[in-house]
mmCIF file of C-alpha atoms and ligand atoms in Angstrom:
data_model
loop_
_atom_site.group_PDB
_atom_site.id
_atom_site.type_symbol
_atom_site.label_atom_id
_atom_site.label_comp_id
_atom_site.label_asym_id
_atom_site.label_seq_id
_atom_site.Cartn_x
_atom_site.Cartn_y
_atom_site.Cartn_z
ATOM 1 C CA UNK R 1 43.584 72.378 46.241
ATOM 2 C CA UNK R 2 43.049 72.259 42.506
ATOM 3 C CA UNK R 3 45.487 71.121 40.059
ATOM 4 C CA UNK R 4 43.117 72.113 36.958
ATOM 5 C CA UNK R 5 44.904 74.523 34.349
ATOM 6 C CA UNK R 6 41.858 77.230 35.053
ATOM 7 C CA UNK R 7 43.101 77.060 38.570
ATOM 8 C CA UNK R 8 46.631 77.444 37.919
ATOM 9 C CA UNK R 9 47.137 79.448 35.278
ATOM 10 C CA UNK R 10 44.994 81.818 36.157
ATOM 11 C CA UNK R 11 45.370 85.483 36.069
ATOM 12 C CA UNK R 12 41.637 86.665 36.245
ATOM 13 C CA UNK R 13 40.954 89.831 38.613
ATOM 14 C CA UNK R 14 44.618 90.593 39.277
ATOM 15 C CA UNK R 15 46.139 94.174 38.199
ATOM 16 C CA UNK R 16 49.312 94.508 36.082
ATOM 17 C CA UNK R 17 51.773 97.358 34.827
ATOM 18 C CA UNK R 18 53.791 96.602 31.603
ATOM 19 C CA UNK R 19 56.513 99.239 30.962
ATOM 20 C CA UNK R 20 57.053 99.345 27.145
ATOM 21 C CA UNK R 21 53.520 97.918 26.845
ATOM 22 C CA UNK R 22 52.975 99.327 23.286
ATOM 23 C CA UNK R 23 54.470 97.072 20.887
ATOM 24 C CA UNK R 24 56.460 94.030 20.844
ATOM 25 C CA UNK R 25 57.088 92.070 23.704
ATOM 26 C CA UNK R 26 55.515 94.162 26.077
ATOM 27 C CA UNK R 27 52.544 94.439 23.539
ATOM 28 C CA UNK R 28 52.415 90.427 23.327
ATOM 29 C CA UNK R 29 52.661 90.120 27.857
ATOM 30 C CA UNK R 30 49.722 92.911 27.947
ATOM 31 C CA UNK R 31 47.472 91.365 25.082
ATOM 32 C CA UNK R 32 48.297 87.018 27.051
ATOM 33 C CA UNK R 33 47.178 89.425 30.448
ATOM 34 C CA UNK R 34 44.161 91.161 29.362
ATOM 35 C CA UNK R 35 42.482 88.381 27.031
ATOM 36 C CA UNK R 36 42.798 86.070 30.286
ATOM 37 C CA UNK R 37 41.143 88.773 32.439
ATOM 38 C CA UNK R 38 43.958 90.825 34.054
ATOM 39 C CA UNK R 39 43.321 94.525 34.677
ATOM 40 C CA UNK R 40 46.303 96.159 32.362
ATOM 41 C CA UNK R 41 48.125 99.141 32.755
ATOM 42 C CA UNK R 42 50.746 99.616 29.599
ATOM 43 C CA UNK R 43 53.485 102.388 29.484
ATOM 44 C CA UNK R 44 55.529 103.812 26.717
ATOM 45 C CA UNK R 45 56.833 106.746 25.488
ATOM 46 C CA UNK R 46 54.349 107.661 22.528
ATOM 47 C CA UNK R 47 51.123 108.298 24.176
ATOM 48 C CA UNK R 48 49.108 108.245 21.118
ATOM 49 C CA UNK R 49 50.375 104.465 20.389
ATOM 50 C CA UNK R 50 50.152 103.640 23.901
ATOM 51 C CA UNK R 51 46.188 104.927 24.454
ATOM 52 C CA UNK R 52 45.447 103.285 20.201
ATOM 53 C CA UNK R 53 46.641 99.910 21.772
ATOM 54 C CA UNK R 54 44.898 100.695 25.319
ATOM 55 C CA UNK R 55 41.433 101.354 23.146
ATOM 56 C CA UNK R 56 42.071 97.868 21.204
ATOM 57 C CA UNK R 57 42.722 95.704 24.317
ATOM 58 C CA UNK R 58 39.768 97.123 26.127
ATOM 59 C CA UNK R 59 37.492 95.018 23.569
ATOM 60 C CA UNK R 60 38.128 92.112 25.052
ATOM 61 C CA UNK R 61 38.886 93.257 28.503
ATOM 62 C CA UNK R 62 40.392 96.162 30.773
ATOM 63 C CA UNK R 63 43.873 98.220 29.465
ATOM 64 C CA UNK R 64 44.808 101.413 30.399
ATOM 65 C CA UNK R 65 47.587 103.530 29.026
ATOM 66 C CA UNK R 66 49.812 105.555 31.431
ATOM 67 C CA UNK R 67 52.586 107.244 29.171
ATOM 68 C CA UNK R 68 55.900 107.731 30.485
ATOM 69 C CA UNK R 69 59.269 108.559 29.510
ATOM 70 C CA UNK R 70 61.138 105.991 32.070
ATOM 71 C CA UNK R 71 64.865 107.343 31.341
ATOM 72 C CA UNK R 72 63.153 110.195 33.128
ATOM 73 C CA UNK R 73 63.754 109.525 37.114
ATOM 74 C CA UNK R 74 60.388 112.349 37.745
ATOM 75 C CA UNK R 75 58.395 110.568 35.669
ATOM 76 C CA UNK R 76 59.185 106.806 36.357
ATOM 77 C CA UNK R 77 57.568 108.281 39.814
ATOM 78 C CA UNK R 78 54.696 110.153 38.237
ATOM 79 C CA UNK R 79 54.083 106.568 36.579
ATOM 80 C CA UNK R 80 53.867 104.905 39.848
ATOM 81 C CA UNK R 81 51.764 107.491 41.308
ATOM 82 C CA UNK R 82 49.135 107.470 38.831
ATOM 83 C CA UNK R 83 49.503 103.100 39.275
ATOM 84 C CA UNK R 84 48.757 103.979 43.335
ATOM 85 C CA UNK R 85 45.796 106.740 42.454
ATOM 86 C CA UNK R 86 43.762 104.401 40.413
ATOM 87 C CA UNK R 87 44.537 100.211 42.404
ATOM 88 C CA UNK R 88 45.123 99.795 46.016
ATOM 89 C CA UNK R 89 47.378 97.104 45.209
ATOM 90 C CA UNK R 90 49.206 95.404 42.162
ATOM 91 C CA UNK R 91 49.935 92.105 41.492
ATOM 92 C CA UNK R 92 52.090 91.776 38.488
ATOM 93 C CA UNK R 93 55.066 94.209 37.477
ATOM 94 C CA UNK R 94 56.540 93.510 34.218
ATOM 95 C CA UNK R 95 59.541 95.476 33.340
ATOM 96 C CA UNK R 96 59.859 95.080 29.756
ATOM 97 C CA UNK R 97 61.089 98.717 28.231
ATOM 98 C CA UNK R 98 64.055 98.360 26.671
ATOM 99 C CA UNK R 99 66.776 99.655 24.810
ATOM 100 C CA UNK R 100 69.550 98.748 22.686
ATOM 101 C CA UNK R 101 72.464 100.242 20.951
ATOM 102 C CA UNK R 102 74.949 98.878 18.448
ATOM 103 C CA UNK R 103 78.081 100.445 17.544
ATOM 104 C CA UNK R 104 81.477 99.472 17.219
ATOM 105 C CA UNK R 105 84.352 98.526 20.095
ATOM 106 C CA UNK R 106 86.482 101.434 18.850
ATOM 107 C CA UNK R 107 83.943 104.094 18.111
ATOM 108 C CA UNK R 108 81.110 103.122 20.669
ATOM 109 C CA UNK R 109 80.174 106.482 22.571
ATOM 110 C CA UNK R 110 78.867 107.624 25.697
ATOM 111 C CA UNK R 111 75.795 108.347 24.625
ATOM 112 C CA UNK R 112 74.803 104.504 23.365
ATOM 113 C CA UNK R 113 75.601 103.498 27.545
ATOM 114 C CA UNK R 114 74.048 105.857 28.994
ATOM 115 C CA UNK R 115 70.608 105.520 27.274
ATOM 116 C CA UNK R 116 71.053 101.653 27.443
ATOM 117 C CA UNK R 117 72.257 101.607 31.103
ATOM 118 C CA UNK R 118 69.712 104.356 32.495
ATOM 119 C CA UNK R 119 66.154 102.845 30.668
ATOM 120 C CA UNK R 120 67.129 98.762 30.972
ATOM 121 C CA UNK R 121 68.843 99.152 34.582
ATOM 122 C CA UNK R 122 68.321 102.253 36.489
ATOM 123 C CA UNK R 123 64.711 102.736 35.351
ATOM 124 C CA UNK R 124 63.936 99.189 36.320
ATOM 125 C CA UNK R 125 65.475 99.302 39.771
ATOM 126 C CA UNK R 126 63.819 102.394 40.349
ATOM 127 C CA UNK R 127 60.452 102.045 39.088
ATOM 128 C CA UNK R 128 60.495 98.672 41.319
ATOM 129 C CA UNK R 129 61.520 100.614 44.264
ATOM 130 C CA UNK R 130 58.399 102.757 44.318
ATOM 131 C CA UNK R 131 55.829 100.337 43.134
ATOM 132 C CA UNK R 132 56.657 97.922 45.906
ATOM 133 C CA UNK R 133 54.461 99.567 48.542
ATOM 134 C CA UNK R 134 52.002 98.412 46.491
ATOM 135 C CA UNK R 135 53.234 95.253 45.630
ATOM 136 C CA UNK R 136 53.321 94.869 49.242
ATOM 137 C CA UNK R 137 49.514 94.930 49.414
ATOM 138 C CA UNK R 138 48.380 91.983 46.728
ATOM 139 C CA UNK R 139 51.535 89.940 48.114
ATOM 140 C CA UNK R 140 50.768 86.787 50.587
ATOM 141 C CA UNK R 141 53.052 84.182 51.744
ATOM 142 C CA UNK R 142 51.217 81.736 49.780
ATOM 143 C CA UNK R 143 50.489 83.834 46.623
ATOM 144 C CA UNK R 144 52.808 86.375 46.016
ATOM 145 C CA UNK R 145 53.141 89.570 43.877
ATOM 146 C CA UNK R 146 55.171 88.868 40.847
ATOM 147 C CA UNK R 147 58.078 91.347 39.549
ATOM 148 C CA UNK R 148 58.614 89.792 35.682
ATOM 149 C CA UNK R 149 61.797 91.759 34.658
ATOM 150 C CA UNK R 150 62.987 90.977 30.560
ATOM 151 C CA UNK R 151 66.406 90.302 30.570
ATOM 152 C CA UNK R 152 68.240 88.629 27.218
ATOM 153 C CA UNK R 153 70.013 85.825 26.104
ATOM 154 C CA UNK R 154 72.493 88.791 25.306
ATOM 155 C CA UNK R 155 72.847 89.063 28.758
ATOM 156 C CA UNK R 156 73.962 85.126 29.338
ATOM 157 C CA UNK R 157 76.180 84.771 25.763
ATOM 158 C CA UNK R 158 78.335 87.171 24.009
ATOM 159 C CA UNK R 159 75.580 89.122 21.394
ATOM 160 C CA UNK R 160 75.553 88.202 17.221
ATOM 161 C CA UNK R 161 76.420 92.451 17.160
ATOM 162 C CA UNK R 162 78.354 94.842 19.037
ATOM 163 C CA UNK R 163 76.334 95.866 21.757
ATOM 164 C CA UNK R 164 78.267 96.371 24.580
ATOM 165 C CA UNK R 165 76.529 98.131 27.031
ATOM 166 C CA UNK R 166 72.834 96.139 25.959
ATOM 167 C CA UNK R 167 75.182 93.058 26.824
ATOM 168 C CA UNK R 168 76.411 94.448 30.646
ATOM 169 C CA UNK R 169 72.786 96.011 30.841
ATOM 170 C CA UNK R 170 70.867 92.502 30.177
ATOM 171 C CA UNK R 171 73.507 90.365 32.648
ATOM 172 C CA UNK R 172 72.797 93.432 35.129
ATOM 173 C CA UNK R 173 69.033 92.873 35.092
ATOM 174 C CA UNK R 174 69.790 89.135 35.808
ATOM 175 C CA UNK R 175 71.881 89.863 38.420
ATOM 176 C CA UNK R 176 69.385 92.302 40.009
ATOM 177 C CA UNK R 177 66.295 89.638 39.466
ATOM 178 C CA UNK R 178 68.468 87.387 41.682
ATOM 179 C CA UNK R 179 69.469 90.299 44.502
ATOM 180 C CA UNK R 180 65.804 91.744 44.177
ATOM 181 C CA UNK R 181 63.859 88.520 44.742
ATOM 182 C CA UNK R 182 66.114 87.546 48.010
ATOM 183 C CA UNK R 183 65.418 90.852 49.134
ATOM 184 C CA UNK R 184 62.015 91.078 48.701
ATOM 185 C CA UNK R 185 60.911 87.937 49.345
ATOM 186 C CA UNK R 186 59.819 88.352 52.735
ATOM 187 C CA UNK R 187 57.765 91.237 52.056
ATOM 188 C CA UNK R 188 55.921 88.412 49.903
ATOM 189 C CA UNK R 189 57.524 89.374 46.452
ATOM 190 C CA UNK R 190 58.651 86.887 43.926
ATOM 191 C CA UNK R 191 61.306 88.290 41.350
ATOM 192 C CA UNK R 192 61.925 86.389 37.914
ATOM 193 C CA UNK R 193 63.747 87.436 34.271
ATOM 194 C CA UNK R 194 62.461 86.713 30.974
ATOM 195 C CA UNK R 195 65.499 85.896 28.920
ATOM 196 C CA UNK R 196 64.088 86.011 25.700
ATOM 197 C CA UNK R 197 66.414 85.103 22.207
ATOM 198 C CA UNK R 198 65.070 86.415 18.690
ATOM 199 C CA UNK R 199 61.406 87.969 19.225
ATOM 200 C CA UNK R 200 60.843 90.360 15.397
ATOM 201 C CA UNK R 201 59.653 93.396 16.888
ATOM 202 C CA UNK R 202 60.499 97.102 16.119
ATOM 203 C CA UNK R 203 63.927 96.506 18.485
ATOM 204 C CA UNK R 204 65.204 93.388 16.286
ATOM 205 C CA UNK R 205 64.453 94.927 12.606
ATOM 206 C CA UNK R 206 68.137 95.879 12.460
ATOM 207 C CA UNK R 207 69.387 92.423 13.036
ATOM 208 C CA UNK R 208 66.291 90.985 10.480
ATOM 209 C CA UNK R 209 67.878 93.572 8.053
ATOM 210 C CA UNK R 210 71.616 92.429 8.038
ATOM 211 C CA UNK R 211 70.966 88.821 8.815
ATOM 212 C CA UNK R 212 67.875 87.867 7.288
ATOM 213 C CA UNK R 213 68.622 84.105 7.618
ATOM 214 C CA UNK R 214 69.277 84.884 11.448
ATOM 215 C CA UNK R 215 65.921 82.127 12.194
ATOM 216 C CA UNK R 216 68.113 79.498 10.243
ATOM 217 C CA UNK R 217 70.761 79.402 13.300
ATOM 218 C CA UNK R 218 67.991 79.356 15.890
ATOM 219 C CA UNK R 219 67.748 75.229 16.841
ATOM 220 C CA UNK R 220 63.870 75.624 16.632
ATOM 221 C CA UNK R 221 64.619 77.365 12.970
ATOM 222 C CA UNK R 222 61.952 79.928 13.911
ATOM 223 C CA UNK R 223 61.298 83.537 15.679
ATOM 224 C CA UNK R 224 59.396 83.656 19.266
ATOM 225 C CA UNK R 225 55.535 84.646 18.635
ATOM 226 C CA UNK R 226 53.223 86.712 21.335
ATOM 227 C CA UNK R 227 51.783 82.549 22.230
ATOM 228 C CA UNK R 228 55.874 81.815 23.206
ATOM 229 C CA UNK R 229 56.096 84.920 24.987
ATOM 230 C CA UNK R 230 51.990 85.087 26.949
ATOM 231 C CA UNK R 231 52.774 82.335 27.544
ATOM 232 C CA UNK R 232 55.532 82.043 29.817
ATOM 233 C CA UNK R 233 54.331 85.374 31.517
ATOM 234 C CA UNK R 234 50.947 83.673 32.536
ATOM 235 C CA UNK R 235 53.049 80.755 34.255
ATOM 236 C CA UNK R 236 55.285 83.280 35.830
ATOM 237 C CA UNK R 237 52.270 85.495 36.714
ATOM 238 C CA UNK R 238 49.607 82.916 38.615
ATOM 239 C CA UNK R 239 49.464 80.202 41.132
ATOM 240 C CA UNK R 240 51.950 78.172 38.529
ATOM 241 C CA UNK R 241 54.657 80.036 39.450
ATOM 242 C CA UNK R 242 54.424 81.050 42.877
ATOM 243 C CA UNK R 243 57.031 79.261 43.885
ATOM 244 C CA UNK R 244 59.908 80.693 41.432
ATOM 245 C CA UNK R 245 62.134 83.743 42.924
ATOM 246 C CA UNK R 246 65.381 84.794 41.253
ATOM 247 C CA UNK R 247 65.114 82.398 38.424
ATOM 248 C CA UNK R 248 66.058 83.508 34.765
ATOM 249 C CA UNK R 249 64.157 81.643 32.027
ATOM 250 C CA UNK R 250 65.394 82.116 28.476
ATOM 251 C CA UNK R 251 62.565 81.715 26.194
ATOM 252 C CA UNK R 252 64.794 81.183 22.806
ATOM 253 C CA UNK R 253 64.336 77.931 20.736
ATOM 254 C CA UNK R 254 67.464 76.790 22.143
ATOM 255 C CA UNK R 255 69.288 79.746 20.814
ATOM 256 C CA UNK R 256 71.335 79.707 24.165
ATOM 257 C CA UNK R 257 72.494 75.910 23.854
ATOM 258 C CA UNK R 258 73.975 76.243 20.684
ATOM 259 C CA UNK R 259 73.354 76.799 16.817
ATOM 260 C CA UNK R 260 70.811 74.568 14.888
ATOM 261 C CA UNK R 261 72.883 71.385 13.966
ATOM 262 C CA UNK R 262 73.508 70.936 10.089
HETATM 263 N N1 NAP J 1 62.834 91.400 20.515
HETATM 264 C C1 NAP J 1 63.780 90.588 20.928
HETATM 265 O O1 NAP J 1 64.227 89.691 20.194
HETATM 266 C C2 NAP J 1 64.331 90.719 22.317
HETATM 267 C C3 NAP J 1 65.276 89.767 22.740
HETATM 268 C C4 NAP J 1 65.766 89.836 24.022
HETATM 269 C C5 NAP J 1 65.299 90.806 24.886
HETATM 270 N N2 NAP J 1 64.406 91.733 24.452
HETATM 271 C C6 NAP J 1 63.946 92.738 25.424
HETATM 272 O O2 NAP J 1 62.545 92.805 25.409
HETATM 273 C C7 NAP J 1 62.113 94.115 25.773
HETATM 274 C C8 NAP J 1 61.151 94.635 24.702
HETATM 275 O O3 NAP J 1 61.854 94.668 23.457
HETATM 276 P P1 NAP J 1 61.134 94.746 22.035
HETATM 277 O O4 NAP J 1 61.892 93.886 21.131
HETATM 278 O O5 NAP J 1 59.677 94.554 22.207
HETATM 279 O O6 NAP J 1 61.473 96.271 21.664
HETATM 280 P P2 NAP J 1 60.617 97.419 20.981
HETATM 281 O O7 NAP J 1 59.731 96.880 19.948
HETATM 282 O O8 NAP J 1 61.631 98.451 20.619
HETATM 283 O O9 NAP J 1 59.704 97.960 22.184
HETATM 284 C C9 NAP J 1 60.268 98.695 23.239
HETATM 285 C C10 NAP J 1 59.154 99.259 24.105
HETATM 286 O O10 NAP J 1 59.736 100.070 25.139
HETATM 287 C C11 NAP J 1 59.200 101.401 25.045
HETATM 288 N N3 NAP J 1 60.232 102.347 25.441
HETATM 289 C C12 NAP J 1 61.406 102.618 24.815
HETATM 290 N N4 NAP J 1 62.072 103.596 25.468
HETATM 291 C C13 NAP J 1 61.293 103.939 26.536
HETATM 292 C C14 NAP J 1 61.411 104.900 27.585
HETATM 293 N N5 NAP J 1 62.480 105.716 27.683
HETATM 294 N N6 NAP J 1 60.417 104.973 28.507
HETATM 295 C C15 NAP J 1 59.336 104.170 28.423
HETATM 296 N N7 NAP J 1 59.147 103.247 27.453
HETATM 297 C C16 NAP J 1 60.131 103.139 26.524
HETATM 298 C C17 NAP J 1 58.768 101.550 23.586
HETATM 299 O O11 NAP J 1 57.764 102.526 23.363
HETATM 300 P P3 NAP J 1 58.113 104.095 23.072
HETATM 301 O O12 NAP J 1 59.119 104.118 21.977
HETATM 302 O O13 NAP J 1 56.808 104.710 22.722
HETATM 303 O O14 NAP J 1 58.640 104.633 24.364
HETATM 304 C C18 NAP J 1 58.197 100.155 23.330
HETATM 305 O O15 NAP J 1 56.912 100.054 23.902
HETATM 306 C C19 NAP J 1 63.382 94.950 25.906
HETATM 307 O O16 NAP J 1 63.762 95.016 27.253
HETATM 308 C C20 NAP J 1 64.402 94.150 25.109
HETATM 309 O O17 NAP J 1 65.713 94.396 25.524
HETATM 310 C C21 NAP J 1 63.911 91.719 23.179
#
């Protein structure tokens, strides 16, 4: 036994996928895994982003871009195929791609829940369903196979906007890391959500636009940064956390337990 934070933390030698690995969060998980020696696979839409980032990473270690559209059922399988040509096994899934849609109660249309519900639920169910034969493989009762899903503090608290079905598609991810992980847990699969609060990224410019004081409410009185965010994914991700299943950690400056205090 070794209680040393190189022994704990570590994530050295083990294989990841991180859907929406491009930019934003998923960028900031895939840059904490590769610069501590994970082999990363990243996924997005807009393969020429996805392979620039891919070619950066690989300086300092191994990344891999697989583009994928995930809202697409064929290709959230072509994705896992080309995960099970190249690795025998995986250890970490992140499912981080995400969507969101604002409009309001009266007017909000079909099209804003179907995009949300189909990338940020039914991708994510499905994309774990055929990646867990692998899974399966780097999985042991003592150490096993992580499935980090991003949720939202949007999906614990009313939103700041109206985004109704980002809201039900957020609580639904929780709700599925908590029915996945006591599912899968004997087939040596841990399941845990990400619920992160305000994180600038491409997704949260909107919100940065129309409430540009939006930090000033945030108990912390600041955004989450790529350490906030690597951070909690290499605890989830090594020996740290191999003994958290179903758990949802929001990752928000205290966002959740109220507004800063005047
Ligand atoms: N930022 C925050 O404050 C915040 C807070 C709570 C939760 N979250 C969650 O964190 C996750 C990442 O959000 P973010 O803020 O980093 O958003 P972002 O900057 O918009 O990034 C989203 C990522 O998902 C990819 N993506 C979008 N649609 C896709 C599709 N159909 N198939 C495959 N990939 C797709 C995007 O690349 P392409 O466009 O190239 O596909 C991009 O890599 C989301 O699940 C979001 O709900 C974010």
């Amino acid at each position: 036994m070794s209680l040393t934070i190189d022994s704990l933390f570590s994530v050295r030698g083990k294989t990841a996928l991180v859907t929406g690995g491009s930019r934003g969060i998923g960028e900031m998980i895939a840059r904490g895994l590769v610069e501590n020696g994970a082999r990363v696979y990243i996924s997005s839409r807009k393969a020429d982003v996805c392979e620039e980032l891919a070619r950066e990473l690989s300086a300092t270690g191994t990344c891999v871009a697989l583009p994928a559209d995930l809202a697409n059922m064929d290709d959230a399988g072509r994705l896992a195929a080309a995960v099970a040509e190249r690795e025998s096994s995986l250890d970490i899934l992140v499912n981080n791609a995400g969507a969101a849609w604002g409009e309001p109660f009266d007017a909000f249309s079909e099209r804003g829940w179907d995009r949300v519900m189909d990338l940020n639920v039914k991708a994510l169910f499905f994309l774990t369903q055929r990646l867990v034969p692998l899974l399966e493989k780097a999985g042991t009762a003592d150490d096993p196979a992580r499935v980090i899903n991003i949720g939202s503090i949007d999906g614990l608290q009313a939103p700041v906007f109206e985004a109704y079905s980002y809201a039900a598609s957020k609580a639904a991810v929780h709700q599925l890391t908590r029915h996945l992980a006591k599912h899968l847990a004997a087939r040596h699969i841990s399941v845990n959500a990400i619920a992160p609060g305000f994180f600038p990224s491409k997704m949260t410019e909107f919100m940065m636009e129309n409430e540009p004081n939006f930090t000033e409410h945030i108990p912390l009185a600041r955004g989450g940064t790529p350490e906030d965010m690597a951070g909690t994914v290499l605890f989830l991700a090594s020996r740290a956390g191999a003994y958290l299943s179903g758990s949802v950690i929001t990752v928000d400056g205290g966002l959740l337990a109220g507004s800063r205090s005047r």
